[in-house]
């Protein structure tokens, strides 16, 4: 499990005690500017606590090599970047970073089906809409050989029906393979429908009320 102990980050985050279980889908909600992205960035080791400790299964993540750690605990940022090239290039990009073998086109197509994107793998990424590029980014993340995934508002650019489909298939994948998902959303309905646990952050603190 992830454990936050007396974690502060500048004057933005102040979390005295928080556990996040592995094998569960945890959703982080809260008002804009409350510290949700900062919290995810702390878990991803993009930033380090000013004071306090975040541990994973008892090991202080500050002591783990950052590159190795981020392969194990990859994150989709709130404004994901697409890479120049086609959809296939973009889907394979993350796996190259992990040093994994290329995957077959049928596996890539399958990953696109899971995010409800019916576009050819050869299509240039520039010719996709913002929401379509967001779905390619989710598919890229889910193709990684990792057990823990962090996603910062992965469905912010999607319509309600597509959002529901994408989050549901992401959660189903996690459940069937015993993976861990921690994601931020502004959608209370997604949070309630598709997570084992909802953590509300208000003014940088976990709000239990
Ligand atoms: N590197 C930084 N230095 C200083 N302040 C920052 C930094 N990053 C974020 N902040 C501030 O910290 C607060 C929390 O930001 P954060 O991005 O975590 O909010 P959020 O809950 O993800 O909001 P949103 O829902 O709008 O994405 C904001 O007031 C923001 O301006
Ligand atoms: Mg944010």
Short mmCIF file of C-alpha atoms and ligand atoms in Angstrom, two decimals:
data_model
loop_
_atom_site.label_atom_id
_atom_site.label_comp_id
_atom_site.label_asym_id
_atom_site.label_seq_id
_atom_site.Cartn_x
_atom_site.Cartn_y
_atom_site.Cartn_z
CA UNK A 1 0.00 0.00 0.00
CA UNK A 2 0.93 3.65 -0.34
CA UNK A 3 1.25 5.38 2.98
CA UNK A 4 1.44 9.13 3.59
CA UNK A 5 2.90 10.07 6.96
CA UNK A 6 2.94 13.73 8.01
CA UNK A 7 3.33 14.77 4.38
CA UNK A 8 3.53 18.45 3.59
CA UNK A 9 4.35 20.03 0.26
CA UNK A 10 5.02 23.78 0.50
CA UNK A 11 1.77 25.29 1.72
CA UNK A 12 -0.21 23.24 -0.79
CA UNK A 13 -0.49 19.76 0.73
CA UNK A 14 -0.85 18.77 4.37
CA UNK A 15 -1.74 15.09 4.75
CA UNK A 16 -1.03 13.67 8.15
CA UNK A 17 -2.02 10.09 7.54
CA UNK A 18 -3.37 8.38 4.43
CA UNK A 19 -3.28 4.82 3.17
CA UNK A 20 -4.09 3.82 -0.40
CA UNK A 21 -4.51 0.11 -0.97
CA UNK A 22 -3.00 -1.77 -3.87
CA UNK A 23 -5.37 -3.81 -6.04
CA UNK A 24 -8.06 -1.17 -5.64
CA UNK A 25 -9.38 1.66 -7.76
CA UNK A 26 -9.02 4.89 -5.81
CA UNK A 27 -10.49 8.12 -7.00
CA UNK A 28 -9.34 11.57 -5.89
CA UNK A 29 -11.89 14.35 -6.08
CA UNK A 30 -12.04 17.93 -4.81
CA UNK A 31 -12.36 21.51 -5.95
CA UNK A 32 -10.09 23.07 -8.56
CA UNK A 33 -6.82 24.18 -6.96
CA UNK A 34 -7.30 21.93 -3.91
CA UNK A 35 -4.13 19.91 -4.54
CA UNK A 36 -5.27 16.81 -6.44
CA UNK A 37 -2.62 17.02 -9.17
CA UNK A 38 0.02 17.89 -6.60
CA UNK A 39 -0.94 14.78 -4.65
CA UNK A 40 -0.60 12.58 -7.75
CA UNK A 41 2.72 14.24 -8.63
CA UNK A 42 3.97 13.41 -5.14
CA UNK A 43 2.98 9.77 -5.60
CA UNK A 44 4.71 9.74 -9.01
CA UNK A 45 7.87 11.28 -7.48
CA UNK A 46 7.79 14.22 -9.89
CA UNK A 47 8.00 16.31 -6.74
CA UNK A 48 9.12 15.39 -3.23
CA UNK A 49 7.44 16.19 0.08
CA UNK A 50 8.82 19.22 1.90
CA UNK A 51 8.49 17.13 5.05
CA UNK A 52 7.13 13.68 5.79
CA UNK A 53 7.30 10.32 4.07
CA UNK A 54 5.44 8.57 1.29
CA UNK A 55 6.11 4.85 1.27
CA UNK A 56 5.15 1.98 -1.01
CA UNK A 57 4.89 -1.34 0.76
CA UNK A 58 6.99 0.02 3.60
CA UNK A 59 9.76 1.49 1.46
CA UNK A 60 10.23 5.25 1.39
CA UNK A 61 9.78 6.14 -2.28
CA UNK A 62 12.43 8.86 -1.86
CA UNK A 63 14.95 6.00 -1.65
CA UNK A 64 13.88 4.33 -4.89
CA UNK A 65 15.56 5.23 -8.19
CA UNK A 66 13.15 7.69 -9.81
CA UNK A 67 13.34 6.31 -13.35
CA UNK A 68 12.76 2.73 -12.19
CA UNK A 69 10.02 3.89 -9.88
CA UNK A 70 8.15 5.74 -12.62
CA UNK A 71 8.26 2.64 -14.80
CA UNK A 72 6.52 0.79 -12.00
CA UNK A 73 4.15 3.64 -11.16
CA UNK A 74 3.53 5.54 -14.41
CA UNK A 75 1.34 8.61 -14.58
CA UNK A 76 -0.84 10.21 -17.20
CA UNK A 77 -0.60 13.94 -16.57
CA UNK A 78 -3.49 16.37 -16.68
CA UNK A 79 -2.34 17.71 -20.06
CA UNK A 80 -0.79 14.67 -21.74
CA UNK A 81 1.51 15.27 -24.69
CA UNK A 82 1.17 13.46 -27.97
CA UNK A 83 4.31 12.60 -29.89
CA UNK A 84 4.82 13.43 -33.58
CA UNK A 85 3.83 10.45 -35.70
CA UNK A 86 0.84 8.19 -36.06
CA UNK A 87 -1.37 6.46 -33.51
CA UNK A 88 0.79 3.34 -33.57
CA UNK A 89 3.94 5.35 -32.75
CA UNK A 90 2.14 6.99 -29.86
CA UNK A 91 0.81 3.74 -28.45
CA UNK A 92 4.27 2.14 -28.56
CA UNK A 93 6.11 5.12 -27.08
CA UNK A 94 5.55 4.18 -23.44
CA UNK A 95 6.60 0.58 -23.94
CA UNK A 96 9.84 1.67 -25.57
CA UNK A 97 10.53 3.70 -22.44
CA UNK A 98 10.01 0.54 -20.42
CA UNK A 99 12.36 -1.36 -22.72
CA UNK A 100 9.60 -3.83 -23.59
CA UNK A 101 9.06 -5.65 -26.87
CA UNK A 102 6.82 -4.15 -29.47
CA UNK A 103 3.26 -5.38 -29.43
CA UNK A 104 1.26 -6.61 -32.40
CA UNK A 105 -1.14 -4.40 -34.32
CA UNK A 106 -4.05 -6.53 -33.16
CA UNK A 107 -3.11 -5.86 -29.54
CA UNK A 108 -2.87 -2.16 -30.32
CA UNK A 109 -6.24 -2.26 -32.03
CA UNK A 110 -7.65 -4.02 -28.99
CA UNK A 111 -6.28 -1.21 -26.78
CA UNK A 112 -8.02 1.34 -29.01
CA UNK A 113 -11.29 -0.61 -28.75
CA UNK A 114 -11.05 -0.35 -24.97
CA UNK A 115 -10.99 3.44 -25.21
CA UNK A 116 -13.70 3.43 -27.88
CA UNK A 117 -11.48 4.87 -30.60
CA UNK A 118 -12.25 3.61 -34.08
CA UNK A 119 -9.36 5.05 -36.06
CA UNK A 120 -6.63 3.37 -38.13
CA UNK A 121 -3.25 2.90 -36.45
CA UNK A 122 -1.59 4.72 -39.36
CA UNK A 123 -3.54 7.92 -38.81
CA UNK A 124 -1.40 10.92 -37.91
CA UNK A 125 -1.91 11.99 -34.32
CA UNK A 126 -2.23 15.62 -35.41
CA UNK A 127 -5.43 14.73 -37.21
CA UNK A 128 -7.19 13.59 -34.05
CA UNK A 129 -9.37 15.76 -31.85
CA UNK A 130 -8.30 16.64 -28.32
CA UNK A 131 -10.58 14.00 -26.82
CA UNK A 132 -9.33 11.39 -29.30
CA UNK A 133 -5.72 12.19 -28.40
CA UNK A 134 -6.67 11.89 -24.75
CA UNK A 135 -7.99 8.39 -25.43
CA UNK A 136 -4.76 7.44 -27.25
CA UNK A 137 -2.87 8.59 -24.15
CA UNK A 138 -5.02 6.41 -21.90
CA UNK A 139 -4.50 3.44 -24.22
CA UNK A 140 -0.74 4.10 -24.23
CA UNK A 141 -0.68 4.06 -20.45
CA UNK A 142 -2.78 0.90 -20.20
CA UNK A 143 -0.45 -0.92 -22.60
CA UNK A 144 2.41 -0.48 -20.15
CA UNK A 145 3.66 -3.45 -18.24
CA UNK A 146 2.93 -1.88 -14.85
CA UNK A 147 0.76 -2.79 -11.90
CA UNK A 148 0.00 0.70 -10.64
CA UNK A 149 -1.39 3.50 -12.80
CA UNK A 150 -1.86 7.15 -11.92
CA UNK A 151 -4.21 9.19 -14.08
CA UNK A 152 -4.90 12.90 -13.69
CA UNK A 153 -8.36 13.71 -15.08
CA UNK A 154 -8.05 11.16 -17.90
CA UNK A 155 -11.56 11.81 -19.21
CA UNK A 156 -11.74 15.60 -18.94
CA UNK A 157 -12.12 16.08 -22.70
CA UNK A 158 -14.67 13.30 -23.24
CA UNK A 159 -18.43 13.42 -23.54
CA UNK A 160 -20.46 11.63 -20.85
CA UNK A 161 -21.08 8.43 -22.79
CA UNK A 162 -17.47 8.04 -23.94
CA UNK A 163 -16.21 8.92 -20.46
CA UNK A 164 -18.36 6.22 -18.91
CA UNK A 165 -17.18 3.64 -21.46
CA UNK A 166 -13.49 4.50 -21.08
CA UNK A 167 -13.45 4.62 -17.28
CA UNK A 168 -15.45 1.40 -17.09
CA UNK A 169 -13.10 -0.47 -19.40
CA UNK A 170 -10.06 0.90 -17.55
CA UNK A 171 -11.49 -0.27 -14.24
CA UNK A 172 -12.49 -3.66 -15.67
CA UNK A 173 -8.94 -4.16 -16.93
CA UNK A 174 -7.56 -3.25 -13.52
CA UNK A 175 -9.96 -5.55 -11.69
CA UNK A 176 -9.38 -8.55 -13.96
CA UNK A 177 -5.60 -8.23 -13.66
CA UNK A 178 -5.46 -7.16 -10.03
CA UNK A 179 -3.94 -3.80 -10.87
CA UNK A 180 -4.06 -0.56 -8.95
CA UNK A 181 -5.54 2.64 -10.33
CA UNK A 182 -5.41 6.02 -8.65
CA UNK A 183 -7.18 8.64 -10.72
CA UNK A 184 -8.33 12.20 -10.36
CA UNK A 185 -11.71 13.20 -11.68
CA UNK A 186 -14.04 16.16 -11.39
CA UNK A 187 -16.96 13.83 -12.01
CA UNK A 188 -18.63 12.76 -8.77
CA UNK A 189 -20.73 10.25 -10.67
CA UNK A 190 -17.63 8.52 -12.13
CA UNK A 191 -16.05 8.49 -8.68
CA UNK A 192 -19.07 6.88 -7.06
CA UNK A 193 -19.77 4.46 -9.85
CA UNK A 194 -16.30 3.17 -10.60
CA UNK A 195 -14.09 3.25 -7.56
CA UNK A 196 -13.53 1.21 -4.46
CA UNK A 197 -12.61 4.31 -2.56
CA UNK A 198 -13.06 8.04 -2.96
CA UNK A 199 -10.61 10.46 -1.37
CA UNK A 200 -11.73 14.06 -1.22
CA UNK A 201 -9.05 16.72 -1.04
CA UNK A 202 -10.00 20.20 0.12
CA UNK A 203 -7.37 22.90 0.68
CA UNK A 204 -4.61 20.31 0.46
CA UNK A 205 -6.06 18.13 3.20
CA UNK A 206 -7.95 14.87 3.07
CA UNK A 207 -11.52 15.73 3.86
CA UNK A 208 -13.36 13.00 5.70
CA UNK A 209 -16.56 14.95 6.12
N1 LIG B 1 4.91 24.13 -8.46
C1 LIG B 1 4.03 24.90 -7.81
N2 LIG B 1 4.45 25.96 -7.12
C2 LIG B 1 3.59 26.76 -6.46
N3 LIG B 1 2.27 26.54 -6.41
C3 LIG B 1 1.79 25.49 -7.09
C4 LIG B 1 2.64 24.61 -7.81
N4 LIG B 1 1.86 23.65 -8.38
C5 LIG B 1 0.60 23.92 -8.01
N5 LIG B 1 0.55 25.00 -7.23
C6 LIG B 1 -0.63 25.56 -6.57
O1 LIG B 1 -1.09 24.55 -5.69
C7 LIG B 1 -2.51 24.50 -5.64
C8 LIG B 1 -2.98 23.10 -6.01
O2 LIG B 1 -2.70 22.85 -7.39
P1 LIG B 1 -3.13 21.49 -8.08
O3 LIG B 1 -2.67 21.56 -9.48
O4 LIG B 1 -2.66 20.35 -7.26
O5 LIG B 1 -4.72 21.59 -7.99
P2 LIG B 1 -5.83 20.59 -8.53
O6 LIG B 1 -6.64 20.16 -7.36
O7 LIG B 1 -5.22 19.55 -9.37
O8 LIG B 1 -6.72 21.59 -9.43
P3 LIG B 1 -7.49 21.32 -10.83
O9 LIG B 1 -8.77 20.59 -10.49
O10 LIG B 1 -7.77 22.71 -11.32
O11 LIG B 1 -6.59 20.55 -11.73
C9 LIG B 1 -2.98 25.58 -6.59
O12 LIG B 1 -3.31 26.72 -5.82
C10 LIG B 1 -1.78 25.86 -7.48
O13 LIG B 1 -1.78 27.19 -7.91
MG1 LIG B 2 -5.28 19.13 -11.36
#
